[in-house]
PDB file of C-alpha atoms in Angstrom:
ATOM      1  CA  MET E1406     -34.340   2.741  20.932  1.00  0.00           C
ATOM      2  CA  GLU E1407     -33.644   6.202  19.523  1.00  0.00           C
ATOM      3  CA  LYS E1408     -30.346   6.810  17.754  1.00  0.00           C
ATOM      4  CA  THR E1409     -28.656   9.749  16.043  1.00  0.00           C
ATOM      5  CA  GLY E1410     -27.049   9.720  12.628  1.00  0.00           C
ATOM      6  CA  LEU E1411     -26.257  11.411   9.331  1.00  0.00           C
ATOM      7  CA  ILE E1412     -28.310  11.061   6.141  1.00  0.00           C
ATOM      8  CA  VAL E1413     -25.893   9.814   3.476  1.00  0.00           C
ATOM      9  CA  SER E1414     -28.395   9.295   0.655  1.00  0.00           C
ATOM     10  CA  VAL E1415     -32.029  10.036  -0.182  1.00  0.00           C
ATOM     11  CA  ILE E1416     -33.701   7.752  -2.725  1.00  0.00           C
ATOM     12  CA  SER E1417     -37.409   8.243  -3.374  1.00  0.00           C
ATOM     13  CA  GLU E1418     -39.124   8.179   0.051  1.00  0.00           C
ATOM     14  CA  PHE E1419     -36.209   6.355   1.697  1.00  0.00           C
ATOM     15  CA  CYS E1420     -33.392   7.997   3.653  1.00  0.00           C
ATOM     16  CA  TYR E1421     -30.197   6.064   4.329  1.00  0.00           C
ATOM     17  CA  VAL E1422     -28.856   7.081   7.725  1.00  0.00           C
ATOM     18  CA  LYS E1423     -25.343   6.324   8.973  1.00  0.00           C
ATOM     19  CA  GLU E1424     -25.419   5.875  12.724  1.00  0.00           C
ATOM     20  CA  ALA E1425     -23.131   8.188  14.675  1.00  0.00           C
ATOM     21  CA  ASN E1426     -19.802   6.694  15.772  1.00  0.00           C
ATOM     22  CA  ASN E1427     -20.015   3.531  13.646  1.00  0.00           C
ATOM     23  CA  ASP E1428     -20.486   2.363  10.065  1.00  0.00           C
ATOM     24  CA  LEU E1429     -24.016   0.936  10.366  1.00  0.00           C
ATOM     25  CA  ILE E1430     -26.478   2.307   7.806  1.00  0.00           C
ATOM     26  CA  TYR E1431     -30.255   2.125   8.258  1.00  0.00           C
ATOM     27  CA  GLU E1432     -32.992   2.450   5.649  1.00  0.00           C
ATOM     28  CA  CYS E1433     -35.439   4.939   7.147  1.00  0.00           C
ATOM     29  CA  LYS E1434     -38.655   6.697   6.308  1.00  0.00           C
ATOM     30  CA  SER E1435     -39.496  10.109   7.727  1.00  0.00           C
ATOM     31  CA  LYS E1436     -42.544  10.843   9.856  1.00  0.00           C
ATOM     32  CA  GLY E1437     -45.495  12.458   8.129  1.00  0.00           C
ATOM     33  CA  LEU E1438     -45.300  15.538  10.323  1.00  0.00           C
ATOM     34  CA  PHE E1439     -42.230  16.719   8.370  1.00  0.00           C
ATOM     35  CA  ARG E1440     -44.324  16.881   5.194  1.00  0.00           C
ATOM     36  CA  HIS E1441     -47.027  18.813   7.021  1.00  0.00           C
ATOM     37  CA  HIS E1442     -44.399  21.397   7.990  1.00  0.00           C
ATOM     38  CA  ASN E1443     -42.991  21.440   4.434  1.00  0.00           C
ATOM     39  CA  GLN E1444     -39.700  20.005   5.678  1.00  0.00           C
ATOM     40  CA  ARG E1445     -37.861  17.342   3.687  1.00  0.00           C
ATOM     41  CA  PRO E1446     -34.884  15.329   4.929  1.00  0.00           C
ATOM     42  CA  LEU E1447     -31.740  16.099   2.914  1.00  0.00           C
ATOM     43  CA  VAL E1448     -28.360  14.486   2.424  1.00  0.00           C
ATOM     44  CA  GLY E1449     -26.157  15.932   5.166  1.00  0.00           C
ATOM     45  CA  ASP E1450     -28.957  16.266   7.722  1.00  0.00           C
ATOM     46  CA  HIS E1451     -28.235  15.235  11.297  1.00  0.00           C
ATOM     47  CA  VAL E1452     -31.274  13.295  12.503  1.00  0.00           C
ATOM     48  CA  ASP E1453     -32.732  11.251  15.338  1.00  0.00           C
ATOM     49  CA  PHE E1454     -34.315   7.941  14.335  1.00  0.00           C
ATOM     50  CA  ILE E1455     -35.931   4.871  15.875  1.00  0.00           C
ATOM     51  CA  VAL E1456     -34.872   1.402  14.736  1.00  0.00           C
ATOM     52  CA  GLN E1457     -37.970  -0.733  14.224  1.00  0.00           C
ATOM     53  CA  ASN E1458     -36.598  -4.021  12.918  1.00  0.00           C
ATOM     54  CA  ASN E1459     -33.243  -5.183  11.632  1.00  0.00           C
ATOM     55  CA  ASP E1460     -31.781  -2.295   9.652  1.00  0.00           C
ATOM     56  CA  GLN E1461     -34.935  -0.258   9.076  1.00  0.00           C
ATOM     57  CA  GLY E1462     -36.234   2.705  11.007  1.00  0.00           C
ATOM     58  CA  THR E1463     -38.160   5.976  11.174  1.00  0.00           C
ATOM     59  CA  ILE E1464     -36.695   9.479  11.350  1.00  0.00           C
ATOM     60  CA  THR E1465     -38.227  11.376  14.265  1.00  0.00           C
ATOM     61  CA  LYS E1466     -36.275  14.630  14.274  1.00  0.00           C
ATOM     62  CA  ILE E1467     -34.240  16.720  11.844  1.00  0.00           C
ATOM     63  CA  HIS E1468     -31.700  18.869  13.656  1.00  0.00           C
ATOM     64  CA  PRO E1469     -31.314  22.556  12.680  1.00  0.00           C
ATOM     65  CA  ARG E1470     -29.231  23.147   9.546  1.00  0.00           C
ATOM     66  CA  LYS E1471     -26.308  25.547   9.349  1.00  0.00           C
ATOM     67  CA  ASN E1472     -26.739  25.914   5.568  1.00  0.00           C
ATOM     68  CA  GLU E1473     -28.585  24.362   2.651  1.00  0.00           C
ATOM     69  CA  LEU E1474     -28.252  24.099  -1.116  1.00  0.00           C
ATOM     70  CA  TYR E1475     -31.346  23.780  -3.268  1.00  0.00           C
ATOM     71  CA  ARG E1476     -29.790  22.313  -6.383  1.00  0.00           C
ATOM     72  CA  PRO E1477     -28.694  19.765  -5.454  1.00  0.00           C
ATOM     73  CA  LYS E1478     -30.526  19.395  -2.145  1.00  0.00           C
ATOM     74  CA  ILE E1479     -27.781  19.049   0.479  1.00  0.00           C
ATOM     75  CA  ALA E1480     -27.490  20.436   4.015  1.00  0.00           C
ATOM     76  CA  ASN E1481     -24.783  21.208   6.587  1.00  0.00           C
ATOM     77  CA  ILE E1482     -21.873  21.594   4.186  1.00  0.00           C
ATOM     78  CA  ASP E1483     -18.500  22.696   5.570  1.00  0.00           C
ATOM     79  CA  GLN E1484     -16.848  23.377   2.225  1.00  0.00           C
ATOM     80  CA  THR E1485     -17.300  23.012  -1.512  1.00  0.00           C
ATOM     81  CA  VAL E1486     -14.368  21.707  -3.537  1.00  0.00           C
ATOM     82  CA  ILE E1487     -14.555  23.275  -6.998  1.00  0.00           C
ATOM     83  CA  ILE E1488     -12.677  21.114  -9.498  1.00  0.00           C
ATOM     84  CA  THR E1489     -11.482  23.274 -12.393  1.00  0.00           C
ATOM     85  CA  SER E1490      -9.637  21.961 -15.443  1.00  0.00           C
ATOM     86  CA  LEU E1491      -6.695  23.891 -16.860  1.00  0.00           C
ATOM     87  CA  GLN E1492      -6.849  22.047 -20.185  1.00  0.00           C
ATOM     88  CA  SER E1493      -9.305  19.677 -21.922  1.00  0.00           C
ATOM     89  CA  PRO E1494     -11.681  21.422 -21.340  1.00  0.00           C
ATOM     90  CA  ASN E1495      -9.965  24.794 -21.327  1.00  0.00           C
ATOM     91  CA  PHE E1496      -9.923  26.883 -18.177  1.00  0.00           C
ATOM     92  CA  SER E1497     -13.013  29.079 -17.724  1.00  0.00           C
ATOM     93  CA  SER E1498     -12.701  31.846 -15.146  1.00  0.00           C
ATOM     94  CA  TYR E1499     -16.352  32.739 -15.752  1.00  0.00           C
ATOM     95  CA  LEU E1500     -17.621  29.306 -14.713  1.00  0.00           C
ATOM     96  CA  LEU E1501     -15.301  29.168 -11.706  1.00  0.00           C
ATOM     97  CA  ASN E1502     -16.316  32.635 -10.538  1.00  0.00           C
ATOM     98  CA  LYS E1503     -19.994  31.780 -10.943  1.00  0.00           C
ATOM     99  CA  PHE E1504     -19.489  28.747  -8.681  1.00  0.00           C
ATOM    100  CA  LEU E1505     -17.654  30.927  -6.160  1.00  0.00           C
ATOM    101  CA  ALA E1506     -20.490  33.467  -6.053  1.00  0.00           C
ATOM    102  CA  ILE E1507     -23.165  30.876  -5.314  1.00  0.00           C
ATOM    103  CA  VAL E1508     -21.103  28.957  -2.766  1.00  0.00           C
ATOM    104  CA  GLU E1509     -19.918  32.024  -0.863  1.00  0.00           C
ATOM    105  CA  TYR E1510     -23.376  33.587  -0.767  1.00  0.00           C
ATOM    106  CA  LYS E1511     -24.587  30.417   0.980  1.00  0.00           C
ATOM    107  CA  GLY E1512     -21.899  30.867   3.621  1.00  0.00           C
ATOM    108  CA  ILE E1513     -19.976  27.778   2.478  1.00  0.00           C
ATOM    109  CA  THR E1514     -16.180  27.856   2.295  1.00  0.00           C
ATOM    110  CA  PRO E1515     -14.857  27.242  -1.242  1.00  0.00           C
ATOM    111  CA  VAL E1516     -11.725  25.223  -1.971  1.00  0.00           C
ATOM    112  CA  ILE E1517     -10.391  25.579  -5.526  1.00  0.00           C
ATOM    113  CA  VAL E1518      -8.614  22.626  -7.140  1.00  0.00           C
ATOM    114  CA  PHE E1519      -7.008  23.177 -10.537  1.00  0.00           C
ATOM    115  CA  THR E1520      -6.468  19.868 -12.349  1.00  0.00           C
ATOM    116  CA  LYS E1521      -4.539  18.594 -15.380  1.00  0.00           C
ATOM    117  CA  LYS E1522      -1.521  20.807 -14.781  1.00  0.00           C
ATOM    118  CA  ASP E1523       0.547  18.177 -16.622  1.00  0.00           C
ATOM    119  CA  LEU E1524      -1.215  19.224 -19.848  1.00  0.00           C
ATOM    120  CA  LEU E1525       0.041  22.810 -19.661  1.00  0.00           C
ATOM    121  CA  GLY E1526       2.834  23.831 -22.019  1.00  0.00           C
ATOM    122  CA  GLN E1527       5.971  25.604 -20.837  1.00  0.00           C
ATOM    123  CA  ASP E1528       4.862  28.845 -22.453  1.00  0.00           C
ATOM    124  CA  ASP E1529       1.347  28.776 -21.034  1.00  0.00           C
ATOM    125  CA  ASP E1530       0.532  32.011 -19.188  1.00  0.00           C
ATOM    126  CA  LEU E1531      -2.526  30.770 -17.264  1.00  0.00           C
ATOM    127  CA  TYR E1532      -0.727  31.084 -13.944  1.00  0.00           C
ATOM    128  CA  ASP E1533       0.291  34.700 -14.428  1.00  0.00           C
ATOM    129  CA  LYS E1534      -3.037  35.761 -15.950  1.00  0.00           C
ATOM    130  CA  TYR E1535      -5.413  33.902 -13.639  1.00  0.00           C
ATOM    131  CA  LEU E1536      -4.255  31.260 -11.163  1.00  0.00           C
ATOM    132  CA  GLN E1537      -1.964  33.381  -8.998  1.00  0.00           C
ATOM    133  CA  TRP E1538      -4.824  35.757  -8.239  1.00  0.00           C
ATOM    134  CA  TYR E1539      -7.047  33.313  -6.356  1.00  0.00           C
ATOM    135  CA  PRO E1540      -4.761  32.717  -3.346  1.00  0.00           C
ATOM    136  CA  GLN E1541      -3.982  36.446  -3.347  1.00  0.00           C
ATOM    137  CA  MET E1542      -7.717  37.089  -2.968  1.00  0.00           C
ATOM    138  CA  GLY E1543      -7.839  34.708  -0.008  1.00  0.00           C
ATOM    139  CA  TYR E1544      -9.067  31.504  -1.641  1.00  0.00           C
ATOM    140  CA  GLN E1545      -7.583  28.177  -0.598  1.00  0.00           C
ATOM    141  CA  THR E1546      -6.146  26.882  -3.866  1.00  0.00           C
ATOM    142  CA  PHE E1547      -4.422  23.702  -5.042  1.00  0.00           C
ATOM    143  CA  ILE E1548      -2.874  22.853  -8.417  1.00  0.00           C
ATOM    144  CA  LEU E1549      -2.922  19.068  -8.843  1.00  0.00           C
ATOM    145  CA  SER E1550      -2.095  16.356 -11.320  1.00  0.00           C
ATOM    146  CA  ASN E1551      -3.802  13.000 -10.842  1.00  0.00           C
ATOM    147  CA  LYS E1552      -0.641  11.439 -12.280  1.00  0.00           C
ATOM    148  CA  THR E1553       1.349  12.407  -9.162  1.00  0.00           C
ATOM    149  CA  PRO E1554      -0.950  11.579  -6.202  1.00  0.00           C
ATOM    150  CA  ASP E1555       1.998  11.219  -3.797  1.00  0.00           C
ATOM    151  CA  SER E1556       3.049  14.871  -4.055  1.00  0.00           C
ATOM    152  CA  SER E1557       3.131  17.290  -1.127  1.00  0.00           C
ATOM    153  CA  GLU E1558       0.381  19.314  -2.822  1.00  0.00           C
ATOM    154  CA  TRP E1559      -1.899  16.264  -2.718  1.00  0.00           C
ATOM    155  CA  ASP E1560      -1.061  15.718   0.959  1.00  0.00           C
ATOM    156  CA  ALA E1561      -1.980  19.321   1.718  1.00  0.00           C
ATOM    157  CA  PHE E1562      -5.256  18.942  -0.186  1.00  0.00           C
ATOM    158  CA  LYS E1563      -6.176  15.741   1.682  1.00  0.00           C
ATOM    159  CA  ALA E1564      -5.569  17.555   4.969  1.00  0.00           C
ATOM    160  CA  THR E1565      -8.330  20.053   4.122  1.00  0.00           C
ATOM    161  CA  LEU E1566     -10.879  17.203   4.060  1.00  0.00           C
ATOM    162  CA  ILE E1567     -10.237  15.982   7.608  1.00  0.00           C
ATOM    163  CA  ASN E1568     -13.332  16.079   9.856  1.00  0.00           C
ATOM    164  CA  LYS E1569     -15.351  18.069   7.315  1.00  0.00           C
ATOM    165  CA  ILE E1570     -18.316  17.529   5.005  1.00  0.00           C
ATOM    166  CA  SER E1571     -17.065  18.457   1.534  1.00  0.00           C
ATOM    167  CA  VAL E1572     -19.162  18.665  -1.627  1.00  0.00           C
ATOM    168  CA  PHE E1573     -17.269  18.202  -4.891  1.00  0.00           C
ATOM    169  CA  THR E1574     -18.374  20.045  -8.008  1.00  0.00           C
ATOM    170  CA  GLY E1575     -16.939  20.746 -11.427  1.00  0.00           C
ATOM    171  CA  GLN E1576     -17.773  21.022 -15.081  1.00  0.00           C
ATOM    172  CA  THR E1577     -17.964  17.860 -17.195  1.00  0.00           C
ATOM    173  CA  GLY E1578     -14.478  16.599 -17.987  1.00  0.00           C
ATOM    174  CA  SER E1579     -12.788  18.662 -15.281  1.00  0.00           C
ATOM    175  CA  GLY E1580     -11.333  15.597 -13.582  1.00  0.00           C
ATOM    176  CA  LYS E1581     -13.751  15.502 -10.655  1.00  0.00           C
ATOM    177  CA  SER E1582     -14.367  11.747 -10.818  1.00  0.00           C
ATOM    178  CA  THR E1583     -10.660  11.015 -11.286  1.00  0.00           C
ATOM    179  CA  THR E1584      -9.792  13.228  -8.322  1.00  0.00           C
ATOM    180  CA  ILE E1585     -12.327  11.463  -6.098  1.00  0.00           C
ATOM    181  CA  ASN E1586     -11.154   8.039  -7.278  1.00  0.00           C
ATOM    182  CA  THR E1587      -7.571   8.994  -6.425  1.00  0.00           C
ATOM    183  CA  LEU E1588      -8.683   9.996  -2.932  1.00  0.00           C
ATOM    184  CA  LEU E1589     -10.615   6.742  -2.551  1.00  0.00           C
ATOM    185  CA  GLU E1590      -7.696   4.425  -3.289  1.00  0.00           C
ATOM    186  CA  GLN E1591      -6.760   4.299   0.394  1.00  0.00           C
ATOM    187  CA  ASN E1592     -10.384   4.284   1.541  1.00  0.00           C
ATOM    188  CA  LEU E1593     -11.733   1.471  -0.616  1.00  0.00           C
ATOM    189  CA  ILE E1594     -13.002  -0.756   2.213  1.00  0.00           C
ATOM    190  CA  LYS E1595     -15.275   1.878   3.759  1.00  0.00           C
ATOM    191  CA  THR E1596     -16.417   2.940   0.314  1.00  0.00           C
ATOM    192  CA  GLN E1597     -17.438  -0.620  -0.508  1.00  0.00           C
ATOM    193  CA  GLU E1598     -19.262  -0.934   2.817  1.00  0.00           C
ATOM    194  CA  ILE E1599     -21.343   2.159   2.191  1.00  0.00           C
ATOM    195  CA  SER E1600     -21.996   1.230  -1.446  1.00  0.00           C
ATOM    196  CA  LYS E1601     -23.117  -2.246  -0.393  1.00  0.00           C
ATOM    197  CA  ALA E1602     -25.423  -0.815   2.263  1.00  0.00           C
ATOM    198  CA  LEU E1603     -27.008   1.619  -0.175  1.00  0.00           C
ATOM    199  CA  GLY E1604     -27.388  -1.062  -2.819  1.00  0.00           C
ATOM    200  CA  ARG E1605     -29.253  -3.627  -0.774  1.00  0.00           C
ATOM    201  CA  GLY E1606     -32.692  -2.232  -1.623  1.00  0.00           C
ATOM    202  CA  LYS E1607     -34.628  -2.302  -4.857  1.00  0.00           C
ATOM    203  CA  HIS E1608     -33.871   1.280  -5.703  1.00  0.00           C
ATOM    204  CA  THR E1609     -31.369   2.708  -8.175  1.00  0.00           C
ATOM    205  CA  THR E1610     -30.252   6.298  -8.192  1.00  0.00           C
ATOM    206  CA  THR E1611     -28.028   8.911  -9.762  1.00  0.00           C
ATOM    207  CA  ASN E1612     -28.316  11.018  -6.604  1.00  0.00           C
ATOM    208  CA  SER E1613     -25.534  12.165  -4.288  1.00  0.00           C
ATOM    209  CA  LYS E1614     -22.806   9.676  -3.433  1.00  0.00           C
ATOM    210  CA  MET E1615     -21.133   9.977  -0.060  1.00  0.00           C
ATOM    211  CA  TYR E1616     -17.717   8.607   0.902  1.00  0.00           C
ATOM    212  CA  GLU E1617     -15.593   8.603   4.050  1.00  0.00           C
ATOM    213  CA  ILE E1618     -12.151  10.038   3.375  1.00  0.00           C
ATOM    214  CA  SER E1619      -9.525  11.265   5.862  1.00  0.00           C
ATOM    215  CA  ASN E1620     -12.032  11.098   8.728  1.00  0.00           C
ATOM    216  CA  GLY E1621     -14.291  13.386   6.737  1.00  0.00           C
ATOM    217  CA  ILE E1622     -17.241  13.052   4.387  1.00  0.00           C
ATOM    218  CA  VAL E1623     -16.978  13.644   0.631  1.00  0.00           C
ATOM    219  CA  ILE E1624     -20.188  14.093  -1.359  1.00  0.00           C
ATOM    220  CA  ASP E1625     -20.070  13.602  -5.111  1.00  0.00           C
ATOM    221  CA  THR E1626     -23.231  14.971  -6.681  1.00  0.00           C
ATOM    222  CA  PRO E1627     -23.599  14.578 -10.453  1.00  0.00           C
ATOM    223  CA  GLY E1628     -26.188  17.342 -10.638  1.00  0.00           C
ATOM    224  CA  PHE E1629     -24.101  19.886  -8.773  1.00  0.00           C
ATOM    225  CA  SER E1630     -22.364  21.101 -11.913  1.00  0.00           C
ATOM    226  CA  SER E1631     -25.746  22.142 -13.307  1.00  0.00           C
ATOM    227  CA  PHE E1632     -26.875  24.369 -10.437  1.00  0.00           C
ATOM    228  CA  ASP E1633     -27.879  27.811 -11.614  1.00  0.00           C
ATOM    229  CA  LEU E1634     -28.583  31.404 -10.642  1.00  0.00           C
ATOM    230  CA  ARG E1635     -32.369  31.307 -10.494  1.00  0.00           C
ATOM    231  CA  GLU E1636     -32.503  32.219  -6.816  1.00  0.00           C
ATOM    232  CA  PHE E1637     -30.079  35.112  -7.369  1.00  0.00           C
ATOM    233  CA  ASN E1638     -30.698  38.764  -8.124  1.00  0.00           C
ATOM    234  CA  PRO E1639     -28.090  41.504  -8.694  1.00  0.00           C
ATOM    235  CA  GLU E1640     -28.349  42.661  -5.073  1.00  0.00           C
ATOM    236  CA  LYS E1641     -27.449  39.195  -3.767  1.00  0.00           C
ATOM    237  CA  LEU E1642     -24.583  38.819  -6.230  1.00  0.00           C
ATOM    238  CA  ALA E1643     -23.162  42.194  -5.153  1.00  0.00           C
ATOM    239  CA  ILE E1644     -22.515  40.797  -1.651  1.00  0.00           C
ATOM    240  CA  SER E1645     -21.638  37.211  -2.593  1.00  0.00           C
ATOM    241  CA  TYR E1646     -17.833  37.173  -2.868  1.00  0.00           C
ATOM    242  CA  HIS E1647     -16.096  37.631   0.471  1.00  0.00           C
ATOM    243  CA  LEU E1648     -14.046  40.574  -0.853  1.00  0.00           C
ATOM    244  CA  PHE E1649     -17.276  42.251  -1.934  1.00  0.00           C
ATOM    245  CA  THR E1650     -19.009  41.511   1.377  1.00  0.00           C
ATOM    246  CA  GLU E1651     -16.103  42.875   3.403  1.00  0.00           C
ATOM    247  CA  ASN E1652     -15.736  46.070   1.362  1.00  0.00           C
ATOM    248  CA  SER E1653     -19.262  46.973   0.200  1.00  0.00           C
ATOM    249  CA  ARG E1654     -19.834  48.924   3.416  1.00  0.00           C
ATOM    250  CA  PHE E1655     -17.273  51.447   2.167  1.00  0.00           C
ATOM    251  CA  CYS E1656     -19.264  52.169  -1.010  1.00  0.00           C
ATOM    252  CA  LYS E1657     -21.125  55.492  -1.051  1.00  0.00           C
ATOM    253  CA  PHE E1658     -24.471  53.836  -1.738  1.00  0.00           C
ATOM    254  CA  ARG E1659     -25.852  51.227   0.629  1.00  0.00           C
ATOM    255  CA  HIS E1660     -27.077  48.848  -2.098  1.00  0.00           C
ATOM    256  CA  CYS E1661     -24.268  49.509  -4.555  1.00  0.00           C
ATOM    257  CA  LEU E1662     -24.114  47.014  -7.435  1.00  0.00           C
ATOM    258  CA  HIS E1663     -20.511  48.017  -8.248  1.00  0.00           C
ATOM    259  CA  LEU E1664     -21.388  48.902 -11.837  1.00  0.00           C
ATOM    260  CA  ASN E1665     -21.881  52.585 -12.688  1.00  0.00           C
ATOM    261  CA  GLU E1666     -22.248  54.017  -9.191  1.00  0.00           C
ATOM    262  CA  PRO E1667     -19.777  56.732  -8.104  1.00  0.00           C
ATOM    263  CA  HIS E1668     -17.429  56.227  -5.145  1.00  0.00           C
ATOM    264  CA  CYS E1669     -17.637  52.435  -5.331  1.00  0.00           C
ATOM    265  CA  LYS E1670     -15.076  50.703  -3.117  1.00  0.00           C
ATOM    266  CA  ILE E1671     -15.094  47.517  -5.225  1.00  0.00           C
ATOM    267  CA  LYS E1672     -14.179  49.421  -8.392  1.00  0.00           C
ATOM    268  CA  GLU E1673     -11.435  51.193  -6.437  1.00  0.00           C
ATOM    269  CA  LEU E1674     -10.010  47.777  -5.480  1.00  0.00           C
ATOM    270  CA  VAL E1675     -10.059  46.770  -9.151  1.00  0.00           C
ATOM    271  CA  THR E1676      -8.166  49.932 -10.089  1.00  0.00           C
ATOM    272  CA  ALA E1677      -5.678  49.221  -7.283  1.00  0.00           C
ATOM    273  CA  LYS E1678      -5.216  45.658  -8.659  1.00  0.00           C
ATOM    274  CA  ILE E1679      -6.359  44.061  -5.404  1.00  0.00           C
ATOM    275  CA  ILE E1680      -9.297  42.543  -7.283  1.00  0.00           C
ATOM    276  CA  PRO E1681      -8.163  41.427 -10.770  1.00  0.00           C
ATOM    277  CA  THR E1682      -9.858  42.908 -13.822  1.00  0.00           C
ATOM    278  CA  PHE E1683     -10.917  39.506 -15.194  1.00  0.00           C
ATOM    279  CA  PHE E1684     -12.675  38.705 -11.897  1.00  0.00           C
ATOM    280  CA  TYR E1685     -14.607  41.970 -11.973  1.00  0.00           C
ATOM    281  CA  ASN E1686     -15.471  41.541 -15.668  1.00  0.00           C
ATOM    282  CA  ASP E1687     -16.851  38.064 -14.923  1.00  0.00           C
ATOM    283  CA  TYR E1688     -18.934  39.590 -12.123  1.00  0.00           C
ATOM    284  CA  CYS E1689     -20.428  42.061 -14.617  1.00  0.00           C
ATOM    285  CA  LYS E1690     -21.182  39.196 -17.039  1.00  0.00           C
ATOM    286  CA  ILE E1691     -22.967  37.262 -14.282  1.00  0.00           C
ATOM    287  CA  ILE E1692     -25.032  40.376 -13.483  1.00  0.00           C
ATOM    288  CA  SER E1693     -26.033  40.520 -17.162  1.00  0.00           C
ATOM    289  CA  GLU E1694     -26.946  36.827 -17.159  1.00  0.00           C
ATOM    290  CA  ILE E1695     -29.162  37.286 -14.111  1.00  0.00           C
ATOM    291  CA  THR E1696     -30.823  40.390 -15.567  1.00  0.00           C
ATOM    292  CA  GLU E1697     -31.544  38.691 -18.899  1.00  0.00           C
ATOM    293  CA  ARG E1698     -33.237  35.755 -17.144  1.00  0.00           C
ATOM    294  CA  LYS E1699     -35.648  37.923 -15.182  1.00  0.00           C
TER     295      LYS E1699
END
């Protein structure tokens, strides 16, 4: 009998598929024809599969993907939650803006979560210099403390996860694991069920971990914080951020890189303080990083 489901983990040649509309997870292998067509099943893929015996099966079809990340290898993402520490480690606009460029270029909606706000001093000017700009530029932004998980800000953040596939990323020490653990406190039973299902084989992994939270899917991928710009060139970066994509058509030159070209709409927006100077300077630094790697 053929079923449909979602790949929640890929370990070696095995795919763990959660059947649609229930919590059953099957250990599946993919048909050889996928390899012949250079197609590999990914976490997040919607698939058809045939159950052969007990809880094992074979994937027969991979449904078309709406998007795909290469590092890590994940498909069909609705949004990426970028966990960014305000202190310990110190806030880095450059790292955050690099994440935003890659995520937005892939057509994935970013959600920015600033953590460890309880560590900020009264005289800290991070909000005025940086944080206030992100919602002004149209980014969905939350400022959270894992010490106050019952706050209205936490409730609003949880609401963004409903019925969506969300990938969590963040630099080491940003509070990503703590944030996910806080979300999981009310979802422990389903988490244990999935963990038990994935742990029944002989395989161990440090690959993506998938959880059900607020009727949505949360993917925690350890390697996501290490994804890089190797597939980028300056031309792609120039149309990555949504403000750049929306306004590049008003630049004088069709393939404007927003650097030294005259009559550049992006630079006009920087001068008009619609795009903050630090954001534009980080963009220029990313361009330099890409150019130096070529």
